[in-house]
Each structure stands twice: as structure tokens, then as C-alpha cells.
JSON list of C-alpha atoms in Angstrom, two decimals:
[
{"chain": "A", "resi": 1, "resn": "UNK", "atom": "CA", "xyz": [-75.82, 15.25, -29.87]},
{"chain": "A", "resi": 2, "resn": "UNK", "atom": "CA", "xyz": [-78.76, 14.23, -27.79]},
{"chain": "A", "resi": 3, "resn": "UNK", "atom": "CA", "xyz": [-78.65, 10.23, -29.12]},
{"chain": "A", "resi": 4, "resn": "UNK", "atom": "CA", "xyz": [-74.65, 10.79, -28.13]},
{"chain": "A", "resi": 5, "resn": "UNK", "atom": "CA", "xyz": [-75.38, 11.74, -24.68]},
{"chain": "A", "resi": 6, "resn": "UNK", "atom": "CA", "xyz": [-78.08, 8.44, -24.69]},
{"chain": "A", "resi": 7, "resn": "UNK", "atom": "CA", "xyz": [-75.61, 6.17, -25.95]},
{"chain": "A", "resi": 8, "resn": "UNK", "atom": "CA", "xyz": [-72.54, 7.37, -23.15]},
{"chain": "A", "resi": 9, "resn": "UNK", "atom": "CA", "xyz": [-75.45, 6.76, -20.54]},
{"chain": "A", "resi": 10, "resn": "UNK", "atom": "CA", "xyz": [-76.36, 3.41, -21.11]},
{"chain": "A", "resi": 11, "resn": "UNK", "atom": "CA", "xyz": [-73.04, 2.52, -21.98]},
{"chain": "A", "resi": 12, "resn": "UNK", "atom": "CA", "xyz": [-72.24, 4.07, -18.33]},
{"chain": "A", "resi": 13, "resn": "UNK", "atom": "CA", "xyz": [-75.30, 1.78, -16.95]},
{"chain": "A", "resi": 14, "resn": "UNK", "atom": "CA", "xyz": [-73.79, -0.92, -18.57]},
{"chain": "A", "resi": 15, "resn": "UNK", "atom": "CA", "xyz": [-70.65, -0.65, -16.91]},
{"chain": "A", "resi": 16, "resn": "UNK", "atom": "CA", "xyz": [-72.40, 0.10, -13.25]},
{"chain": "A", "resi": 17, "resn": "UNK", "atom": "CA", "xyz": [-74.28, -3.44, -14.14]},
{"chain": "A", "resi": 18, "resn": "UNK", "atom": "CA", "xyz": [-71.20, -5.44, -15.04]},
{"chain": "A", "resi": 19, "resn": "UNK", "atom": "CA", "xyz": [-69.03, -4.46, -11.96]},
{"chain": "A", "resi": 20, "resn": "UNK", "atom": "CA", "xyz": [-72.32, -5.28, -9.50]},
{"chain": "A", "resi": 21, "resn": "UNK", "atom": "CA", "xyz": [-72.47, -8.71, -11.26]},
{"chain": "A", "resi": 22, "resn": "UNK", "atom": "CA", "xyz": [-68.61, -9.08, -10.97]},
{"chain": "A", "resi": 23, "resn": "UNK", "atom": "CA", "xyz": [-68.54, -8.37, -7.53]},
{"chain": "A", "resi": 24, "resn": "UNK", "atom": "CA", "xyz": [-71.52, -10.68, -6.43]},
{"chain": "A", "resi": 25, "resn": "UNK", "atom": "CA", "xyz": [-69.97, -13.38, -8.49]},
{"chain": "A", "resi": 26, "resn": "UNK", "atom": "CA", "xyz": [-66.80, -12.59, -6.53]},
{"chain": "A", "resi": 27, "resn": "UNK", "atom": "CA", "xyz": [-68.34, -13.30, -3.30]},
{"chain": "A", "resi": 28, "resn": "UNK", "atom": "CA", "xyz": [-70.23, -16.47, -4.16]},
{"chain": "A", "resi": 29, "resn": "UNK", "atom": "CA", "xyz": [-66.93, -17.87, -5.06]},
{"chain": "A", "resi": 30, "resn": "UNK", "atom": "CA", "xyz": [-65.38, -16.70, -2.14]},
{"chain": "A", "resi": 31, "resn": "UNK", "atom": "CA", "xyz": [-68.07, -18.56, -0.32]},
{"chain": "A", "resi": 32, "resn": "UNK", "atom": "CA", "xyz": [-68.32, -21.90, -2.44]},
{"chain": "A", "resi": 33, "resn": "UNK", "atom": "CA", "xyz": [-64.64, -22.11, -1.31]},
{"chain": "A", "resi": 34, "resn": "UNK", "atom": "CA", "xyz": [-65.37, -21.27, 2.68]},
{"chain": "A", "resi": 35, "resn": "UNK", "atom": "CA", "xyz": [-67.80, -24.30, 2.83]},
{"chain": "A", "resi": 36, "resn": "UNK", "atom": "CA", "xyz": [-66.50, -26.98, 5.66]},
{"chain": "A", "resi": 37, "resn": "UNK", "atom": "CA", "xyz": [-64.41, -23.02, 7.17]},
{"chain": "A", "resi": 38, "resn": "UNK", "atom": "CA", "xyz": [-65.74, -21.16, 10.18]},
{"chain": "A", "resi": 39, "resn": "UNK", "atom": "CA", "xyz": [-66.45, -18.23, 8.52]},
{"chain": "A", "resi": 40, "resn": "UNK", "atom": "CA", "xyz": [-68.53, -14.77, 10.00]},
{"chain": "A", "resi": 41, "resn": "UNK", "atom": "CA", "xyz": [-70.83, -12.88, 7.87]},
{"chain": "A", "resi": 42, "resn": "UNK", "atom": "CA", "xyz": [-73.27, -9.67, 8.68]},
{"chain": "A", "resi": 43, "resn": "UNK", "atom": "CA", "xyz": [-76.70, -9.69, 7.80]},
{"chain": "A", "resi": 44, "resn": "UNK", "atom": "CA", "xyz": [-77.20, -7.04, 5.40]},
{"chain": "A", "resi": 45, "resn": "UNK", "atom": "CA", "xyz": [-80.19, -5.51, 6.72]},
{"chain": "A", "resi": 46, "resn": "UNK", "atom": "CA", "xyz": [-80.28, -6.52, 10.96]},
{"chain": "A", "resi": 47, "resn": "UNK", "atom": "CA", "xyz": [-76.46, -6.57, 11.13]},
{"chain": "A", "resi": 48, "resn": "UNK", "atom": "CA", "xyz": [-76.21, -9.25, 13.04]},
{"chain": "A", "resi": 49, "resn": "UNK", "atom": "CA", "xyz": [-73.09, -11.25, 12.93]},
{"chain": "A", "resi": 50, "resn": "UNK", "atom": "CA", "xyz": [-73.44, -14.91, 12.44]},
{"chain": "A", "resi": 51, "resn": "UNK", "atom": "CA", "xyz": [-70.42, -17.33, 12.94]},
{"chain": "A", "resi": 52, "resn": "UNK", "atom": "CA", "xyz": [-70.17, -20.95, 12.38]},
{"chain": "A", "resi": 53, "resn": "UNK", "atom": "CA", "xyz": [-69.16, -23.60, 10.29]},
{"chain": "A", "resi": 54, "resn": "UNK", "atom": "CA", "xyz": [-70.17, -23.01, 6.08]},
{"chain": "A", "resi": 55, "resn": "UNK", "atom": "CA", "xyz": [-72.10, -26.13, 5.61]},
{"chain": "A", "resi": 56, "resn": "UNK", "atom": "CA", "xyz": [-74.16, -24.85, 2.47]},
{"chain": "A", "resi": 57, "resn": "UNK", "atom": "CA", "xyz": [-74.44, -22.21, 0.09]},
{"chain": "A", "resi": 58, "resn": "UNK", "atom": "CA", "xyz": [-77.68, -21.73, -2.48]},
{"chain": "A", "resi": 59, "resn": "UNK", "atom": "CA", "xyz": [-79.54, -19.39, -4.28]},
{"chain": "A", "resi": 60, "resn": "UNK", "atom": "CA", "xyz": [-82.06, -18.50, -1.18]},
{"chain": "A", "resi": 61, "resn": "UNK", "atom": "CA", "xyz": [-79.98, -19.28, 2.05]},
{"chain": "A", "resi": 62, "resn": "UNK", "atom": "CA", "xyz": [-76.34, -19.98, 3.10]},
{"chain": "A", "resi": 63, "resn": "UNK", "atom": "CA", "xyz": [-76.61, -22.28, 6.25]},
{"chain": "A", "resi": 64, "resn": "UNK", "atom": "CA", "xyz": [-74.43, -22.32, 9.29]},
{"chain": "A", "resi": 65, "resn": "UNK", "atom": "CA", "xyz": [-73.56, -24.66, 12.10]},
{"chain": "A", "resi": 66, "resn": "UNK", "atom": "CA", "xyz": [-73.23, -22.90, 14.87]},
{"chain": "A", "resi": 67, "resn": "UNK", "atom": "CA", "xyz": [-72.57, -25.43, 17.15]},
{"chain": "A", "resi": 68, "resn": "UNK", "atom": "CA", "xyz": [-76.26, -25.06, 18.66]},
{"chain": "A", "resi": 69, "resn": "UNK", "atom": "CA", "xyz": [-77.78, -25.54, 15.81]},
{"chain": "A", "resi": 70, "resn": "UNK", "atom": "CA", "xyz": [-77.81, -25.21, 12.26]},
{"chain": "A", "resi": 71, "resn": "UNK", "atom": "CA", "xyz": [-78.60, -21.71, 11.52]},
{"chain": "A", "resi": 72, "resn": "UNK", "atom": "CA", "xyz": [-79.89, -20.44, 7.66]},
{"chain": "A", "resi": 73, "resn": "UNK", "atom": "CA", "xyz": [-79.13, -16.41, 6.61]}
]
């Protein structure tokens, strides 16, 4: 009963995992498809808007032209 209860937990993990992946996937895409768009995004943790011009997405920073300058967040 107890190795039951283990197995319907991970498995439960598992599921929490796959849907966090999915949706992070989702958004890259969205992004990867934005570039050359004036998009707006909200940093996650100042929640600061930034709008400008997608000009780059990678791993570490997605970079805007704002029209001032080019601005990575």
C-alpha cells in the first residue's frame, strides 16, 4: 500500500514536471515567432514592463530595441 501511494506521487510529480516544461516551451515559441514584433513583457521579479522591438531571444537574455537603445531582460 505504502510503495502504491510512492508510485501515484511521483507519477503526480511527473505530471507537475511535464506541464511546467510544456508551458515554458510554449512561450519560447511564442517568442521565437515575435522576433522583428513590438512585443511587451514583465519582468518576473521587478515587474517592470519593457516594450520594444524582439530583436533576439537566447538561453540567458531576450534583447529589445527600444528605440533608445537596445535593452537585454
Amino acid at each position: 500500500m505504502k510503495l502504491q501511494k510512492n508510485l501515484d506521487d511521483i507519477q503526480s510529480a511527473l505530471g507537475r514536471s511535464d506541464k511546467a516544461i510544456d508551458s515554458q516551451n510554449h512561450e519560447l515559441t511564442i517568442l521565437k515567432n515575435s522576433i522583428g514584433k513590438e512585443i511587451a513583457l514583465q519582468h518576473i521579479y521587478s515587474e517592470e514592463v519593457h516594450i520594444g522591438v524582439l530583436n533576439q531571444v537566447n538561453p540567458d537574455f531576450i534583447i529589445l530595441d527600444t528605440g533608445k537603445n537596445q535593452k537585454k531582460t
